[in-house]
mmCIF file of C-alpha atoms in Angstrom:
data_model
loop_
_atom_site.group_PDB
_atom_site.id
_atom_site.type_symbol
_atom_site.label_atom_id
_atom_site.label_comp_id
_atom_site.label_asym_id
_atom_site.label_seq_id
_atom_site.Cartn_x
_atom_site.Cartn_y
_atom_site.Cartn_z
ATOM 1 C CA MET A 1 100.678 108.234 83.141
ATOM 2 C CA ARG A 2 103.162 105.714 84.513
ATOM 3 C CA ILE A 3 102.424 103.467 87.489
ATOM 4 C CA PHE A 4 104.133 100.547 89.194
ATOM 5 C CA GLY A 5 101.218 98.214 89.659
ATOM 6 C CA PHE A 6 99.520 94.934 88.882
ATOM 7 C CA THR A 7 96.758 93.549 86.657
ATOM 8 C CA GLU A 8 96.101 90.395 88.655
ATOM 9 C CA TYR A 9 96.754 89.039 92.141
ATOM 10 C CA GLY A 10 99.971 87.166 92.815
ATOM 11 C CA GLY A 11 103.638 87.334 93.748
ATOM 12 C CA PRO A 12 106.343 89.800 92.688
ATOM 13 C CA GLN A 13 106.091 88.599 89.075
ATOM 14 C CA VAL A 14 102.640 90.191 88.591
ATOM 15 C CA ALA A 15 103.893 93.712 89.366
ATOM 16 C CA GLY A 16 105.561 96.036 86.890
ATOM 17 C CA PHE A 17 105.405 99.401 85.162
ATOM 18 C CA LEU A 18 102.215 100.185 83.259
ATOM 19 C CA ASP A 19 100.873 103.117 81.262
ATOM 20 C CA VAL A 20 97.331 103.968 82.336
ATOM 21 C CA PRO A 21 94.965 106.957 82.104
ATOM 22 C CA ALA A 22 95.509 109.585 84.790
ATOM 23 C CA PRO A 23 92.965 109.424 87.644
ATOM 24 C CA GLN A 24 90.330 112.092 88.134
ATOM 25 C CA ALA A 25 89.463 114.015 91.301
ATOM 26 C CA GLU A 26 85.901 112.935 92.098
ATOM 27 C CA GLY A 27 83.758 113.538 95.163
ATOM 28 C CA ASP A 28 85.994 114.797 97.951
ATOM 29 C CA GLY A 29 89.121 113.483 96.204
ATOM 30 C CA VAL A 30 92.357 115.474 95.897
ATOM 31 C CA LEU A 31 94.414 114.780 92.756
ATOM 32 C CA ILE A 32 98.156 115.270 93.294
ATOM 33 C CA ASP A 33 101.377 115.055 91.329
ATOM 34 C CA VAL A 34 103.235 112.578 93.501
ATOM 35 C CA GLU A 35 106.598 113.593 94.956
ATOM 36 C CA ALA A 36 107.084 110.626 97.287
ATOM 37 C CA THR A 37 105.374 107.464 98.438
ATOM 38 C CA THR A 38 106.376 104.577 100.695
ATOM 39 C CA VAL A 39 106.293 100.775 100.792
ATOM 40 C CA ASN A 40 104.373 98.985 103.544
ATOM 41 C CA PRO A 41 103.763 95.260 104.198
ATOM 42 C CA GLY A 42 100.060 95.874 103.563
ATOM 43 C CA ASP A 43 100.855 96.862 99.967
ATOM 44 C CA ILE A 44 102.200 93.358 99.369
ATOM 45 C CA LYS A 45 99.146 91.751 100.955
ATOM 46 C CA VAL A 46 96.901 93.746 98.612
ATOM 47 C CA ARG A 47 98.940 92.691 95.553
ATOM 48 C CA SER A 48 98.926 89.037 96.626
ATOM 49 C CA GLY A 49 95.135 89.006 97.074
ATOM 50 C CA GLN A 50 95.181 88.409 100.820
ATOM 51 C CA ARG A 51 92.910 91.413 101.371
ATOM 52 C CA GLN A 52 90.337 90.847 98.643
ATOM 53 C CA LYS A 53 87.463 90.801 101.141
ATOM 54 C CA SER A 54 88.400 94.064 102.819
ATOM 55 C CA PHE A 55 90.228 96.169 100.247
ATOM 56 C CA PRO A 56 88.844 97.454 96.914
ATOM 57 C CA VAL A 57 91.077 96.911 93.869
ATOM 58 C CA ARG A 58 90.445 98.220 90.344
ATOM 59 C CA PHE A 59 92.783 96.579 87.836
ATOM 60 C CA PRO A 60 95.171 97.834 86.633
ATOM 61 C CA MET A 61 96.063 99.365 89.970
ATOM 62 C CA ALA A 62 99.213 100.946 91.360
ATOM 63 C CA MET A 63 100.649 99.598 94.580
ATOM 64 C CA GLY A 64 100.931 101.895 97.600
ATOM 65 C CA ARG A 65 98.523 103.567 100.030
ATOM 66 C CA GLU A 66 100.144 106.874 101.075
ATOM 67 C CA ALA A 67 101.797 109.754 99.267
ATOM 68 C CA ALA A 68 102.895 113.364 99.362
ATOM 69 C CA GLY A 69 102.812 115.780 96.450
ATOM 70 C CA THR A 70 101.354 118.922 94.898
ATOM 71 C CA ILE A 71 97.634 119.398 94.323
ATOM 72 C CA ARG A 72 96.723 119.340 90.630
ATOM 73 C CA ALA A 73 92.920 119.320 90.964
ATOM 74 C CA LEU A 74 90.191 119.162 93.601
ATOM 75 C CA GLY A 75 86.992 117.136 93.517
ATOM 76 C CA PRO A 76 83.686 119.034 93.743
ATOM 77 C CA ASN A 77 83.263 118.045 97.398
ATOM 78 C CA ALA A 78 86.870 118.514 98.503
ATOM 79 C CA PRO A 79 87.161 120.111 101.950
ATOM 80 C CA ALA A 80 87.795 123.814 102.367
ATOM 81 C CA GLY A 81 91.322 125.026 102.966
ATOM 82 C CA LEU A 82 92.942 123.146 100.080
ATOM 83 C CA GLU A 83 93.982 124.721 96.797
ATOM 84 C CA VAL A 84 95.730 123.816 93.551
ATOM 85 C CA GLY A 85 99.514 124.096 93.880
ATOM 86 C CA GLN A 86 99.536 123.316 97.612
ATOM 87 C CA ARG A 87 101.810 120.525 98.931
ATOM 88 C CA VAL A 88 99.861 117.891 100.839
ATOM 89 C CA PHE A 89 100.130 114.308 102.045
ATOM 90 C CA GLY A 90 97.524 111.717 102.905
ATOM 91 C CA SER A 91 95.888 108.344 102.282
ATOM 92 C CA ALA A 92 94.964 107.097 98.832
ATOM 93 C CA ALA A 93 91.337 107.029 97.774
ATOM 94 C CA PRO A 94 89.696 103.575 97.533
ATOM 95 C CA GLY A 95 90.783 101.564 94.500
ATOM 96 C CA ILE A 96 93.710 103.887 93.673
ATOM 97 C CA GLY A 97 97.406 103.315 94.470
ATOM 98 C CA THR A 98 100.291 105.713 95.018
ATOM 99 C CA PHE A 99 103.270 104.201 93.162
ATOM 100 C CA ALA A 100 102.338 106.520 90.329
ATOM 101 C CA GLU A 101 103.049 109.863 88.759
ATOM 102 C CA GLN A 102 99.635 111.035 89.935
ATOM 103 C CA THR A 103 97.226 109.736 92.550
ATOM 104 C CA VAL A 104 94.070 110.757 94.402
ATOM 105 C CA LEU A 105 94.024 111.275 98.163
ATOM 106 C CA THR A 106 90.882 111.228 100.272
ATOM 107 C CA GLY A 107 89.750 114.730 101.136
ATOM 108 C CA ALA A 108 89.429 113.795 104.810
ATOM 109 C CA SER A 109 93.100 112.805 104.996
ATOM 110 C CA ALA A 110 94.750 115.392 102.711
ATOM 111 C CA THR A 111 96.983 117.429 105.030
ATOM 112 C CA PRO A 112 99.273 120.388 104.247
ATOM 113 C CA VAL A 113 102.981 119.515 104.442
ATOM 114 C CA PRO A 114 104.849 121.706 106.965
ATOM 115 C CA GLU A 115 107.739 123.609 105.378
ATOM 116 C CA GLU A 116 110.232 121.841 107.635
ATOM 117 C CA LEU A 117 109.113 118.368 106.514
ATOM 118 C CA SER A 118 110.409 116.569 103.423
ATOM 119 C CA ALA A 119 107.973 114.877 101.056
ATOM 120 C CA GLY A 120 109.372 111.473 101.994
ATOM 121 C CA ARG A 121 108.875 111.954 105.708
ATOM 122 C CA ALA A 122 105.401 113.381 105.142
ATOM 123 C CA ALA A 123 104.477 110.393 102.981
ATOM 124 C CA SER A 124 105.510 108.115 105.874
ATOM 125 C CA ILE A 125 102.806 109.454 108.172
ATOM 126 C CA PRO A 126 99.416 107.990 107.112
ATOM 127 C CA VAL A 127 100.159 104.256 107.409
ATOM 128 C CA ALA A 128 103.074 103.772 109.824
ATOM 129 C CA PHE A 129 102.919 106.831 112.067
ATOM 130 C CA GLY A 130 99.129 106.962 111.804
ATOM 131 C CA THR A 131 98.743 103.348 112.908
ATOM 132 C CA ALA A 132 101.231 103.834 115.749
ATOM 133 C CA HIS A 133 99.491 107.025 116.889
ATOM 134 C CA ASP A 134 96.077 105.386 116.917
ATOM 135 C CA ALA A 135 97.417 102.370 118.834
ATOM 136 C CA LEU A 136 99.012 104.543 121.514
ATOM 137 C CA ASN A 137 95.846 106.611 121.744
ATOM 138 C CA GLN A 138 93.875 103.446 122.506
ATOM 139 C CA LEU A 139 96.322 102.309 125.179
ATOM 140 C CA ARG A 140 96.601 105.780 126.780
ATOM 141 C CA LEU A 141 99.576 104.988 128.952
ATOM 142 C CA ARG A 142 100.956 107.515 131.413
ATOM 143 C CA PRO A 143 104.500 108.900 131.075
ATOM 144 C CA GLY A 144 107.010 106.457 132.510
ATOM 145 C CA GLN A 145 104.871 103.351 132.053
ATOM 146 C CA PRO A 146 106.576 100.547 130.087
ATOM 147 C CA LEU A 147 105.239 99.659 126.643
ATOM 148 C CA LEU A 148 106.255 96.411 124.954
ATOM 149 C CA VAL A 149 106.347 96.621 121.137
ATOM 150 C CA LEU A 150 106.422 93.271 119.309
ATOM 151 C CA GLY A 151 107.991 93.618 115.851
ATOM 152 C CA ALA A 152 109.580 96.940 116.738
ATOM 153 C CA GLY A 153 111.997 97.352 113.828
ATOM 154 C CA GLY A 154 109.626 97.769 110.879
ATOM 155 C CA GLY A 155 107.745 100.815 109.634
ATOM 156 C CA VAL A 156 104.902 100.821 112.168
ATOM 157 C CA GLY A 157 107.160 99.495 114.928
ATOM 158 C CA SER A 158 109.826 102.159 114.523
ATOM 159 C CA SER A 159 107.125 104.843 114.322
ATOM 160 C CA ALA A 160 105.592 103.520 117.547
ATOM 161 C CA LEU A 161 108.971 103.695 119.294
ATOM 162 C CA SER A 162 109.412 107.275 118.128
ATOM 163 C CA LEU A 163 105.959 108.453 119.225
ATOM 164 C CA ALA A 164 106.082 106.516 122.507
ATOM 165 C CA LYS A 165 109.396 108.095 123.499
ATOM 166 C CA ALA A 166 108.039 111.529 122.558
ATOM 167 C CA ALA A 167 105.140 110.815 124.947
ATOM 168 C CA GLY A 168 107.561 109.998 127.778
ATOM 169 C CA LEU A 169 106.942 106.243 127.900
ATOM 170 C CA THR A 170 109.489 103.583 128.759
ATOM 171 C CA VAL A 171 109.734 101.453 125.621
ATOM 172 C CA TRP A 172 110.917 97.884 125.122
ATOM 173 C CA GLY A 173 111.199 96.817 121.492
ATOM 174 C CA VAL A 174 111.345 93.183 120.423
ATOM 175 C CA GLY A 175 113.124 92.668 117.104
ATOM 176 C CA SER A 176 115.852 90.709 115.390
ATOM 177 C CA ALA A 177 119.550 91.360 115.997
ATOM 178 C CA GLY A 178 119.625 93.213 112.685
ATOM 179 C CA LYS A 179 117.099 95.727 114.048
ATOM 180 C CA HIS A 180 119.224 96.621 117.078
ATOM 181 C CA ASP A 181 120.362 100.000 115.762
ATOM 182 C CA VAL A 182 116.952 101.262 114.712
ATOM 183 C CA ILE A 183 115.404 100.233 118.049
ATOM 184 C CA THR A 184 118.096 101.658 120.309
ATOM 185 C CA ARG A 185 118.637 104.864 118.339
ATOM 186 C CA LEU A 186 114.942 105.623 118.675
ATOM 187 C CA GLY A 187 115.373 105.473 122.440
ATOM 188 C CA ALA A 188 113.991 102.013 123.233
ATOM 189 C CA GLN A 189 115.516 99.048 125.023
ATOM 190 C CA HIS A 190 116.195 96.356 122.410
ATOM 191 C CA VAL A 191 115.020 92.832 123.245
ATOM 192 C CA GLU A 192 116.344 90.341 120.700
ATOM 193 C CA SER A 193 113.629 88.164 119.184
ATOM 194 C CA GLY A 194 113.920 84.405 118.904
ATOM 195 C CA PRO A 195 113.970 81.637 121.547
ATOM 196 C CA GLY A 196 113.952 83.032 125.077
ATOM 197 C CA TRP A 197 112.780 86.527 124.135
ATOM 198 C CA ALA A 198 110.004 86.505 126.730
ATOM 199 C CA ASP A 199 112.492 85.687 129.501
ATOM 200 C CA ARG A 200 114.624 88.604 128.339
ATOM 201 C CA VAL A 201 111.604 90.881 128.732
ATOM 202 C CA ARG A 202 110.956 89.535 132.227
ATOM 203 C CA GLN A 203 114.452 90.620 133.205
ATOM 204 C CA LEU A 204 113.425 94.197 132.402
ATOM 205 C CA GLY A 205 110.166 94.088 134.338
ATOM 206 C CA THR A 206 106.452 93.888 133.634
ATOM 207 C CA PRO A 207 105.010 95.838 130.690
ATOM 208 C CA ALA A 208 101.915 97.923 131.243
ATOM 209 C CA ALA A 209 100.691 97.231 127.701
ATOM 210 C CA VAL A 210 101.568 95.425 124.490
ATOM 211 C CA LEU A 211 101.526 96.812 120.956
ATOM 212 C CA ASP A 212 101.681 93.823 118.610
ATOM 213 C CA LEU A 213 102.888 93.855 115.005
ATOM 214 C CA VAL A 214 103.673 90.123 114.734
ATOM 215 C CA GLY A 215 100.669 88.090 115.860
ATOM 216 C CA GLY A 216 100.370 84.361 116.506
ATOM 217 C CA GLU A 217 102.368 82.702 119.274
ATOM 218 C CA VAL A 218 104.522 85.789 119.760
ATOM 219 C CA LEU A 219 101.411 87.753 120.681
ATOM 220 C CA ARG A 220 100.269 84.958 123.025
ATOM 221 C CA GLU A 221 103.618 85.014 124.805
ATOM 222 C CA GLY A 222 103.534 88.798 124.977
ATOM 223 C CA ALA A 223 100.092 88.758 126.591
ATOM 224 C CA GLN A 224 101.367 86.395 129.282
ATOM 225 C CA LEU A 225 103.974 88.992 130.283
ATOM 226 C CA LEU A 226 101.326 91.466 131.409
ATOM 227 C CA ALA A 227 100.514 91.748 135.087
ATOM 228 C CA ASP A 228 97.067 90.588 136.176
ATOM 229 C CA GLU A 229 96.248 94.230 136.854
ATOM 230 C CA ALA A 230 98.175 97.243 135.569
ATOM 231 C CA PRO A 231 98.622 99.820 138.340
ATOM 232 C CA GLY A 232 96.751 102.942 137.313
ATOM 233 C CA GLY A 233 95.300 101.083 134.382
ATOM 234 C CA CYS A 234 95.186 101.858 130.695
ATOM 235 C CA ALA A 235 92.114 103.386 129.171
ATOM 236 C CA GLY A 236 90.890 101.788 126.005
ATOM 237 C CA ASP A 237 88.688 102.839 123.153
ATOM 238 C CA ALA A 238 85.219 104.238 123.701
ATOM 239 C CA ALA A 239 83.578 100.805 123.710
ATOM 240 C CA GLY A 240 86.071 99.476 126.241
ATOM 241 C CA GLU A 241 85.693 102.475 128.495
ATOM 242 C CA ALA A 242 81.909 102.243 128.393
ATOM 243 C CA ALA A 243 82.162 98.643 129.558
ATOM 244 C CA GLY A 244 84.651 99.564 132.291
ATOM 245 C CA GLN A 245 87.349 97.434 130.673
ATOM 246 C CA ARG A 246 91.005 98.260 130.259
ATOM 247 C CA VAL A 247 92.550 97.569 126.866
ATOM 248 C CA ARG A 248 96.188 96.645 127.362
ATOM 249 C CA ILE A 249 96.794 94.748 124.117
ATOM 250 C CA VAL A 250 96.337 96.171 120.625
ATOM 251 C CA SER A 251 97.393 94.375 117.471
ATOM 252 C CA ALA A 252 97.764 95.361 113.846
ATOM 253 C CA ALA A 253 98.887 91.854 112.875
ATOM 254 C CA ASP A 254 96.323 89.626 114.608
ATOM 255 C CA PRO A 255 93.275 91.561 115.850
ATOM 256 C CA ALA A 256 91.183 88.407 116.281
ATOM 257 C CA LEU A 257 93.725 86.875 118.649
ATOM 258 C CA ALA A 258 94.176 90.188 120.446
ATOM 259 C CA LYS A 259 90.427 90.261 121.103
ATOM 260 C CA GLU A 260 90.553 86.671 122.362
ATOM 261 C CA LEU A 261 93.287 87.747 124.779
ATOM 262 C CA GLY A 262 91.243 90.665 126.083
ATOM 263 C CA GLY A 263 92.555 93.347 123.756
ATOM 264 C CA SER A 264 91.548 94.649 120.355
ATOM 265 C CA GLY A 265 92.650 95.577 116.883
ATOM 266 C CA ILE A 266 93.745 99.127 116.126
ATOM 267 C CA VAL A 267 90.952 101.559 115.302
ATOM 268 C CA ARG A 268 92.309 103.814 112.545
ATOM 269 C CA HIS A 269 91.508 107.527 112.280
ATOM 270 C CA ARG A 270 92.746 108.663 108.876
ATOM 271 C CA ARG A 271 91.838 112.310 109.385
ATOM 272 C CA ARG A 272 93.582 115.578 108.702
ATOM 273 C CA GLU A 273 93.611 116.684 112.339
ATOM 274 C CA VAL A 274 95.409 113.483 113.400
ATOM 275 C CA PHE A 275 97.930 113.615 110.554
ATOM 276 C CA ALA A 276 98.571 117.321 111.195
ATOM 277 C CA ARG A 277 99.461 116.617 114.839
ATOM 278 C CA ILE A 278 101.929 113.943 113.805
ATOM 279 C CA ALA A 279 103.399 116.151 111.080
ATOM 280 C CA GLN A 280 104.074 118.910 113.600
ATOM 281 C CA LEU A 281 105.890 116.449 115.881
ATOM 282 C CA LEU A 282 108.047 115.289 112.992
ATOM 283 C CA ALA A 283 108.667 118.808 111.748
ATOM 284 C CA ALA A 284 109.845 119.849 115.222
ATOM 285 C CA SER A 285 112.101 116.742 115.384
ATOM 286 C CA ALA A 286 110.220 115.678 118.525
ATOM 287 C CA ALA A 287 109.604 112.279 116.913
ATOM 288 C CA PRO A 288 112.310 111.118 114.473
ATOM 289 C CA THR A 289 111.610 109.062 111.346
ATOM 290 C CA TRP A 290 113.849 106.068 110.646
ATOM 291 C CA VAL A 291 114.349 105.722 106.880
ATOM 292 C CA SER A 292 116.396 102.700 105.845
ATOM 293 C CA ALA A 293 116.412 103.387 102.090
ATOM 294 C CA ARG A 294 115.242 105.818 99.415
ATOM 295 C CA TYR A 295 114.642 104.652 95.849
ATOM 296 C CA ARG A 296 113.970 106.254 92.521
ATOM 297 C CA PHE A 297 110.635 105.412 90.898
ATOM 298 C CA ALA A 298 112.522 103.321 88.315
ATOM 299 C CA ASP A 299 113.683 101.062 91.165
ATOM 300 C CA ALA A 300 110.250 100.503 92.709
ATOM 301 C CA ALA A 301 110.520 96.717 92.289
ATOM 302 C CA GLN A 302 113.622 96.645 94.493
ATOM 303 C CA ALA A 303 111.946 98.875 97.074
ATOM 304 C CA VAL A 304 109.059 96.392 97.312
ATOM 305 C CA ALA A 305 111.499 93.456 97.488
ATOM 306 C CA ASP A 306 113.259 95.066 100.466
ATOM 307 C CA VAL A 307 110.005 95.027 102.428
ATOM 308 C CA GLU A 308 108.814 91.669 101.125
ATOM 309 C CA ASP A 309 111.925 89.822 102.337
ATOM 310 C CA GLY A 310 111.159 91.016 105.875
ATOM 311 C CA HIS A 311 114.545 92.552 106.618
ATOM 312 C CA ALA A 312 113.819 96.242 106.008
ATOM 313 C CA ALA A 313 114.126 98.470 109.075
ATOM 314 C CA GLY A 314 111.986 101.560 109.427
ATOM 315 C CA LYS A 315 110.567 103.113 106.274
ATOM 316 C CA ILE A 316 111.331 102.574 102.570
ATOM 317 C CA ILE A 317 110.647 105.696 100.500
ATOM 318 C CA ILE A 318 110.158 105.964 96.732
ATOM 319 C CA ARG A 319 110.758 109.323 95.079
ATOM 320 C CA ILE A 320 108.605 109.823 92.009
#
């Protein structure tokens, strides 16, 4: 089968189209014919080798970590309720990518695609919407409370804006001038990034919590915008609650710094029940998906380049 992948770590030059044997459905795996997949910044970090210590790679390997398609075969331990010919979406199994004609999803994540949902929108759920959902679940803000999203215009950021508005939160999104449309059309107040951004947030008020997708000094500045004590508080994850602590900062970009600042990384729950909840929101148009571009499989290199240059807004979808 055909994949867009890599045989060694490195920059864009190491990625290209390869012919490889089709994967097999083993264990709880779900083999699918891929209809759509998406590009995420994490895909580029895997290709570059930045995640060698935390992410398994089997060369040659396709890029991509999420997909939607039709079930071709089920592993011997695949969960009940799935059958050949069914349309599903989910997260890729370890060591297998999704920029491919076929891929294997984990059985725990493989989720039926609602009839109202396109393959592209379904494929956008596991990484971006899933991360945003899990972050908001950790913060547990009440309707009306203000959430500050740092790096609001990308895939996870735009998904967080969408889910936060659906939950009734007041949302302030920090992003470049070029991300103005995506941020405002998803119902958030746009705060232009760059020098003076923190002062522009102060003019709006005091955020109850920070969702960080940038890290570094931006995260430090964002943490300083929080009040000493959030009225009503924000419940955190189970560990934080057990210790009586409120988690008001979660970061996908810099979990170590977030922890130093009294927050945490984002605890991911890549499970069918979580993905199904998000899919129903999207299918009912309660939480819109911002798609900035759709590419054919033949143009996968350009799709990756759009994300790698840092200017892509929302999601980039590849149709296989």
